[in-house]
Amino acid sequence: MTDPILQTLSAREMELGAFSADKSAEETQRWRHWRLSRDHKDVAWLLFDMADSNTNVLSGDVLEELNEALDDLEEKPPRGLAIRSRKSAGFCMGADISQFSKLTSEEEVKEQLGRAHDVVDRLESLPFRTVAVLHGTTLGGGLELALCCDYRLAVPGTKVGFPEIQLGLHPGLGGTVRLTELADPIEAMTMMLTGKMTPDKKARKLGIVDALVEERHVAAAVEAAIKGDIDQSNSGLRGKVLTTSPARQLEARQMRSKSAKKAPPEHYPAPDALIDLWEKHGGDRDEMKKAELESFARLLMTDTARNLIRVFFLRDKMKRLTKTKADPVKHVHVVGAGEMGGDIAGWCAYQGLTVSLFDMEPDKVAEAVGKLSALCKKKHRSEAETRDILDRLTPDLANDGVERADLVIEAVPEKVDIKQKVYEEAEPRLRKGAILATNTSSIPLETLREKLKDPTRLVGLHFFNPVASMPLVEVVSHDKLKRDVLDRAKAFTGQIDRLPAPLTTAPGFLVNRALTPYLMEAMVMLDEGVPAEAIDEVAENFGMPMGPVELADQVGLDICLSVGDMLRDRLDTDMPAAPDWLREKVDDGNLGKKTGEGLYEWKNGKPEKKDKFDSAPEDALDRLLLPMLNACMACLREEVIDDEELADAAMIFGTGFAPFRGGPMNYARNRGFDDVRQQLESLQKQYGKRFAPDPGWSEEGRSRAEEETGAKDQGRKKEGSASE
């Protein structure tokens, strides 16, 4: 079926005579990514349609072809030029990051980026009016291309943005100059510093687009723009005042202060580099463009940018895992309306699925509905949108949704007997082809499936708290799981805009297995008298979003204790037992943030920390970090997860592991596996067997693991796979 956008474009092209059998029609076929034609009013239409791709991105060959199209336009100037996309996804998703990641020196970056600057500068200086017609998503280099046009028209639903800061970069194709000239410079800088997308109406208000135009009126609006009948946006008097040197210096100080709180400059240099550009060169377009190019080249060669680009591709790799041929899930039924179950149900409804929610306590179901309403408000959904979302979440006090759902998710407390009782009641009522999933955070599926008559439909879907913020879902399989059930579970995570980490069942799976020794070592340090604030400071200085003590309070001390006890029981590990005082806290109901007191006291959702405290020991970082890395290596060696990339992605998106370091295994590789092993051995001598290095750190251990893996694979091939 043809996309509506493509249908609309084709109809318009025929109406305008854009592809009639004349010379211009032949010219449209000269390029792979662009189509150039003229209508009967002598307006040129340049359509961006990147070959072999569902989306448009700016690559080297795309820009070369654009340059050739500009040759044609300069040789025979039209009355005006309209540029738009033939892709339903939007105008352009930005630069081809894979090409940037292959560059190896600042000089190479400047050379290639300089050629790109020459092309877009030519577009900007064309002697006739130019109009960019935007729809869908316009990001990064795509927005920079649009900013080179005299006018920008946006179809309702358009979103624009500069996400480069999330890759450790800033705009590099003149965007820092053109956006701060066009829009209020403070708003423009905020947009670039946050990397957030701006919806159509706000983009119009900021002056980034000159008019919002319904699709059916695009041709008329383009004609009006070419005639000069649409007012061009500008930043006005306020923009001129804020561009003066004293104003830039004052605003830059405030920007640095705000930025440093979220992105420490020692770890994330791009925000400071962007602020420096505007502070030093704002108002001088030639100097700022030159400085922008040099700054971009420097940033691209930093470890931060390289690692954040790696994270970008890790996210993309996980998204591709959701692209299966499985039927989509339409109705989700959640059993258990506690903190996790209620939030899972709410998130599924928010993402457009029909959801029913059962709990034996009606108040919990009502609380889940209230939290969904609050989420809609936080996400700025309209009253009508909120009403539709809430209508999709049905309280189900009779548990009837079990019989109608495509997917039943069990989210009851982490006790085997309670979960198995849910399965005992639900399994006979499941519809044919329905999936039974568990949100267990640590219990092996071999244990949970013991009383099921048909264990082939049981899969793990482990969400992370808070569900609406944490993008990861551990999709846990076992040796009796059907392949089509696993595929449908992975596809479901894509339906609800989450990222799947496919795992084989094991105690604690991956994230909790790696996170627990990190948290428990913090408890040991507390027991030794190291201040909580000092422990957290060490981790935060490394780049963690919060320290392990604060994180334990966030997760809940009862959950930390339960998972720690389970891993000690089920794994051959010497992880220390929790201190007695921690068990007393849990027994007394002081569980952390959710009760207002734990390892810290919590006020207004934040922990109260001392300003002055003794420093942590010199080896504190390795004591915290290396057990986490050791657990990741064990999971890789045991094939709990397929490869280092997925392990890194799971830890970044499931725990917030310092993204600029590229993940725990990437950090370990850069540090050196031998160094990690030797330091673990040193810590083992000083503190005990809990630091014993996994065999996978040594070349011999890795070779042995690979041989065992090969033997297992051969065995599987001989036996075949009954589950498929």
Short mmCIF file of N, CA, C and O in Angstrom, two decimals, residues 281-353:
data_model
loop_
_atom_site.label_atom_id
_atom_site.label_comp_id
_atom_site.label_asym_id
_atom_site.label_seq_id
_atom_site.Cartn_x
_atom_site.Cartn_y
_atom_site.Cartn_z
N HIS A 281 31.49 34.26 19.39
CA HIS A 281 31.33 34.63 17.98
C HIS A 281 29.90 34.98 17.59
O HIS A 281 29.65 35.28 16.41
N GLY A 282 28.95 34.93 18.51
CA GLY A 282 27.57 35.27 18.18
C GLY A 282 27.48 36.65 17.55
O GLY A 282 28.05 37.61 18.05
N GLY A 283 26.75 36.74 16.45
CA GLY A 283 26.64 38.02 15.76
C GLY A 283 27.63 38.19 14.63
O GLY A 283 27.47 39.08 13.78
N ASP A 284 28.67 37.37 14.59
CA ASP A 284 29.66 37.42 13.50
C ASP A 284 29.56 36.09 12.75
O ASP A 284 30.23 35.12 13.07
N ARG A 285 28.71 36.07 11.73
CA ARG A 285 28.37 34.79 11.10
C ARG A 285 29.57 34.09 10.48
O ARG A 285 29.73 32.88 10.61
N ASP A 286 30.46 34.83 9.81
CA ASP A 286 31.60 34.18 9.17
C ASP A 286 32.54 33.53 10.20
O ASP A 286 32.98 32.39 10.03
N GLU A 287 32.84 34.26 11.26
CA GLU A 287 33.73 33.73 12.29
C GLU A 287 33.09 32.56 13.03
O GLU A 287 33.75 31.58 13.36
N MET A 288 31.77 32.67 13.27
CA MET A 288 31.09 31.60 14.01
C MET A 288 31.01 30.34 13.17
O MET A 288 31.18 29.22 13.69
N LYS A 289 30.78 30.47 11.86
CA LYS A 289 30.74 29.29 10.99
C LYS A 289 32.10 28.60 10.95
O LYS A 289 32.19 27.37 11.02
N LYS A 290 33.15 29.40 10.87
CA LYS A 290 34.49 28.84 10.85
C LYS A 290 34.80 28.14 12.18
O LYS A 290 35.32 27.01 12.21
N ALA A 291 34.46 28.80 13.29
CA ALA A 291 34.71 28.22 14.61
C ALA A 291 33.85 26.98 14.85
O ALA A 291 34.28 26.03 15.50
N GLU A 292 32.62 27.00 14.32
CA GLU A 292 31.72 25.84 14.47
C GLU A 292 32.34 24.61 13.83
O GLU A 292 32.35 23.52 14.43
N LEU A 293 32.86 24.75 12.63
CA LEU A 293 33.45 23.63 11.92
C LEU A 293 34.64 23.06 12.69
O LEU A 293 34.77 21.85 12.86
N GLU A 294 35.51 23.95 13.19
CA GLU A 294 36.69 23.49 13.93
C GLU A 294 36.29 22.83 15.24
O GLU A 294 36.87 21.81 15.65
N SER A 295 35.30 23.40 15.93
CA SER A 295 34.83 22.84 17.20
C SER A 295 34.20 21.47 16.98
O SER A 295 34.45 20.52 17.75
N PHE A 296 33.39 21.34 15.92
CA PHE A 296 32.75 20.05 15.61
C PHE A 296 33.81 18.98 15.36
O PHE A 296 33.70 17.85 15.85
N ALA A 297 34.85 19.35 14.60
CA ALA A 297 35.92 18.39 14.29
C ALA A 297 36.63 17.93 15.55
O ALA A 297 36.95 16.74 15.71
N ARG A 298 36.89 18.87 16.47
CA ARG A 298 37.54 18.50 17.74
C ARG A 298 36.66 17.55 18.54
O ARG A 298 37.13 16.54 19.07
N LEU A 299 35.38 17.88 18.64
CA LEU A 299 34.47 17.06 19.44
C LEU A 299 34.33 15.65 18.88
O LEU A 299 34.26 14.68 19.63
N LEU A 300 34.28 15.55 17.55
CA LEU A 300 34.09 14.24 16.94
C LEU A 300 35.23 13.29 17.25
O LEU A 300 35.05 12.06 17.27
N MET A 301 36.41 13.82 17.54
CA MET A 301 37.56 12.98 17.84
C MET A 301 37.67 12.64 19.33
O MET A 301 38.57 11.91 19.72
N THR A 302 36.76 13.15 20.16
CA THR A 302 36.83 12.85 21.60
C THR A 302 36.28 11.45 21.88
O THR A 302 35.44 10.93 21.15
N ASP A 303 36.75 10.87 22.99
CA ASP A 303 36.21 9.57 23.42
C ASP A 303 34.72 9.67 23.71
O ASP A 303 33.96 8.73 23.44
N THR A 304 34.30 10.81 24.26
CA THR A 304 32.89 10.98 24.59
C THR A 304 32.02 10.84 23.35
O THR A 304 31.04 10.08 23.33
N ALA A 305 32.36 11.56 22.28
CA ALA A 305 31.56 11.49 21.06
C ALA A 305 31.61 10.08 20.47
O ALA A 305 30.58 9.54 20.05
N ARG A 306 32.79 9.49 20.42
CA ARG A 306 32.91 8.14 19.86
C ARG A 306 32.04 7.15 20.62
O ARG A 306 31.36 6.30 20.03
N ASN A 307 32.04 7.26 21.95
CA ASN A 307 31.25 6.33 22.75
C ASN A 307 29.76 6.61 22.66
O ASN A 307 28.94 5.68 22.62
N LEU A 308 29.38 7.89 22.60
CA LEU A 308 27.95 8.21 22.49
C LEU A 308 27.42 7.82 21.11
O LEU A 308 26.25 7.43 20.99
N ILE A 309 28.24 7.95 20.09
CA ILE A 309 27.83 7.46 18.77
C ILE A 309 27.66 5.95 18.82
O ILE A 309 26.73 5.39 18.23
N ARG A 310 28.56 5.29 19.54
CA ARG A 310 28.42 3.84 19.72
C ARG A 310 27.09 3.51 20.40
O ARG A 310 26.39 2.57 19.99
N VAL A 311 26.72 4.28 21.41
CA VAL A 311 25.45 4.06 22.11
C VAL A 311 24.28 4.26 21.16
O VAL A 311 23.28 3.53 21.22
N PHE A 312 24.39 5.24 20.26
CA PHE A 312 23.35 5.47 19.26
C PHE A 312 23.14 4.20 18.42
O PHE A 312 22.00 3.78 18.19
N PHE A 313 24.23 3.58 18.00
CA PHE A 313 24.10 2.37 17.19
C PHE A 313 23.65 1.18 18.03
O PHE A 313 22.98 0.26 17.52
N LEU A 314 23.99 1.17 19.32
CA LEU A 314 23.48 0.12 20.20
C LEU A 314 21.96 0.21 20.31
O LEU A 314 21.26 -0.82 20.27
N ARG A 315 21.46 1.41 20.46
CA ARG A 315 20.00 1.60 20.52
C ARG A 315 19.36 1.11 19.21
O ARG A 315 18.32 0.43 19.23
N ASP A 316 19.99 1.46 18.09
CA ASP A 316 19.47 1.04 16.80
C ASP A 316 19.48 -0.48 16.68
O ASP A 316 18.55 -1.08 16.14
N LYS A 317 20.53 -1.11 17.19
CA LYS A 317 20.61 -2.58 17.15
C LYS A 317 19.46 -3.20 17.94
O LYS A 317 18.85 -4.19 17.50
N MET A 318 19.15 -2.63 19.11
CA MET A 318 18.05 -3.17 19.91
C MET A 318 16.71 -2.95 19.22
O MET A 318 15.82 -3.81 19.26
N LYS A 319 16.55 -1.79 18.59
CA LYS A 319 15.30 -1.52 17.88
C LYS A 319 15.08 -2.54 16.77
O LYS A 319 13.94 -2.97 16.52
N ARG A 320 16.16 -2.91 16.09
CA ARG A 320 16.03 -3.88 14.99
C ARG A 320 15.55 -5.24 15.50
O ARG A 320 14.91 -5.99 14.76
N LEU A 321 15.84 -5.55 16.75
CA LEU A 321 15.40 -6.83 17.33
C LEU A 321 13.88 -6.90 17.44
O LEU A 321 13.31 -7.99 17.55
N THR A 322 13.21 -5.76 17.43
CA THR A 322 11.75 -5.75 17.56
C THR A 322 11.06 -5.97 16.21
O THR A 322 9.85 -6.15 16.16
N LYS A 323 11.84 -5.93 15.13
CA LYS A 323 11.25 -6.05 13.78
C LYS A 323 11.11 -7.53 13.41
O LYS A 323 11.88 -8.09 12.65
N THR A 324 10.12 -8.18 13.98
CA THR A 324 9.86 -9.58 13.68
C THR A 324 8.57 -9.68 12.86
O THR A 324 7.86 -8.69 12.67
N LYS A 325 8.27 -10.87 12.39
CA LYS A 325 7.06 -11.08 11.60
C LYS A 325 5.86 -11.46 12.47
O LYS A 325 4.80 -11.83 11.95
N ALA A 326 6.04 -11.39 13.77
CA ALA A 326 4.98 -11.81 14.70
C ALA A 326 3.78 -10.86 14.63
O ALA A 326 3.91 -9.68 14.32
N ASP A 327 2.61 -11.41 14.93
CA ASP A 327 1.39 -10.60 14.99
C ASP A 327 1.50 -9.59 16.13
O ASP A 327 2.01 -9.91 17.21
N PRO A 328 1.01 -8.38 15.92
CA PRO A 328 1.08 -7.39 17.00
C PRO A 328 0.15 -7.75 18.15
O PRO A 328 -0.88 -8.41 17.96
N VAL A 329 0.53 -7.32 19.32
CA VAL A 329 -0.32 -7.48 20.50
C VAL A 329 -1.32 -6.33 20.51
O VAL A 329 -0.96 -5.17 20.35
N LYS A 330 -2.59 -6.67 20.70
CA LYS A 330 -3.63 -5.63 20.73
C LYS A 330 -4.19 -5.41 22.14
O LYS A 330 -4.52 -4.29 22.50
N HIS A 331 -4.30 -6.50 22.88
CA HIS A 331 -4.88 -6.41 24.23
C HIS A 331 -3.90 -7.00 25.24
O HIS A 331 -3.48 -8.15 25.12
N VAL A 332 -3.55 -6.19 26.23
CA VAL A 332 -2.66 -6.63 27.31
C VAL A 332 -3.47 -6.70 28.60
O VAL A 332 -4.21 -5.76 28.92
N HIS A 333 -3.31 -7.79 29.32
CA HIS A 333 -3.94 -7.91 30.64
C HIS A 333 -2.83 -8.03 31.68
O HIS A 333 -1.93 -8.87 31.55
N VAL A 334 -2.87 -7.18 32.69
CA VAL A 334 -1.84 -7.17 33.73
C VAL A 334 -2.44 -7.66 35.03
O VAL A 334 -3.49 -7.17 35.47
N VAL A 335 -1.80 -8.63 35.64
CA VAL A 335 -2.23 -9.17 36.93
C VAL A 335 -1.30 -8.59 38.00
O VAL A 335 -0.12 -8.90 38.04
N GLY A 336 -1.84 -7.75 38.85
CA GLY A 336 -1.05 -7.11 39.89
C GLY A 336 -0.91 -5.62 39.60
O GLY A 336 -0.25 -5.23 38.63
N ALA A 337 -1.53 -4.78 40.43
CA ALA A 337 -1.52 -3.33 40.20
C ALA A 337 -0.62 -2.61 41.18
O ALA A 337 -0.87 -1.46 41.54
N GLY A 338 0.44 -3.30 41.61
CA GLY A 338 1.41 -2.63 42.47
C GLY A 338 2.19 -1.59 41.68
O GLY A 338 1.82 -1.22 40.56
N GLU A 339 3.31 -1.14 42.24
CA GLU A 339 4.05 -0.06 41.59
C GLU A 339 4.47 -0.44 40.18
O GLU A 339 4.34 0.36 39.25
N MET A 340 4.96 -1.67 39.98
CA MET A 340 5.41 -2.07 38.65
C MET A 340 4.22 -2.43 37.75
O MET A 340 4.12 -1.95 36.62
N GLY A 341 3.32 -3.27 38.23
CA GLY A 341 2.19 -3.69 37.41
C GLY A 341 1.32 -2.54 36.96
O GLY A 341 0.92 -2.45 35.79
N GLY A 342 1.02 -1.64 37.89
CA GLY A 342 0.21 -0.47 37.54
C GLY A 342 0.88 0.39 36.49
O GLY A 342 0.24 0.88 35.56
N ASP A 343 2.18 0.57 36.64
CA ASP A 343 2.92 1.40 35.68
C ASP A 343 3.04 0.72 34.32
O ASP A 343 3.01 1.38 33.28
N ILE A 344 3.22 -0.60 34.31
CA ILE A 344 3.27 -1.34 33.03
C ILE A 344 1.94 -1.19 32.30
O ILE A 344 1.89 -0.91 31.10
N ALA A 345 0.85 -1.38 33.03
CA ALA A 345 -0.48 -1.25 32.42
C ALA A 345 -0.68 0.16 31.88
O ALA A 345 -1.15 0.35 30.75
N GLY A 346 -0.30 1.15 32.66
CA GLY A 346 -0.47 2.53 32.23
C GLY A 346 0.36 2.85 31.00
O GLY A 346 -0.12 3.52 30.07
N TRP A 347 1.60 2.37 30.97
CA TRP A 347 2.46 2.66 29.83
C TRP A 347 1.93 2.00 28.56
O TRP A 347 1.97 2.60 27.47
N CYS A 348 1.43 0.78 28.67
CA CYS A 348 0.87 0.11 27.50
C CYS A 348 -0.35 0.87 26.96
O CYS A 348 -0.51 1.02 25.74
N ALA A 349 -1.19 1.36 27.86
CA ALA A 349 -2.35 2.16 27.43
C ALA A 349 -1.89 3.47 26.80
O ALA A 349 -2.44 3.91 25.79
N TYR A 350 -0.88 4.07 27.39
CA TYR A 350 -0.34 5.33 26.86
C TYR A 350 0.18 5.13 25.43
O TYR A 350 0.08 6.03 24.59
N GLN A 351 0.72 3.95 25.15
CA GLN A 351 1.28 3.66 23.84
C GLN A 351 0.24 3.12 22.86
O GLN A 351 0.59 2.68 21.76
N GLY A 352 -1.04 3.15 23.23
CA GLY A 352 -2.10 2.85 22.26
C GLY A 352 -2.72 1.48 22.34
O GLY A 352 -3.60 1.15 21.53
N LEU A 353 -2.31 0.64 23.30
CA LEU A 353 -2.88 -0.71 23.40
C LEU A 353 -4.10 -0.73 24.32
O LEU A 353 -4.24 0.12 25.21
#
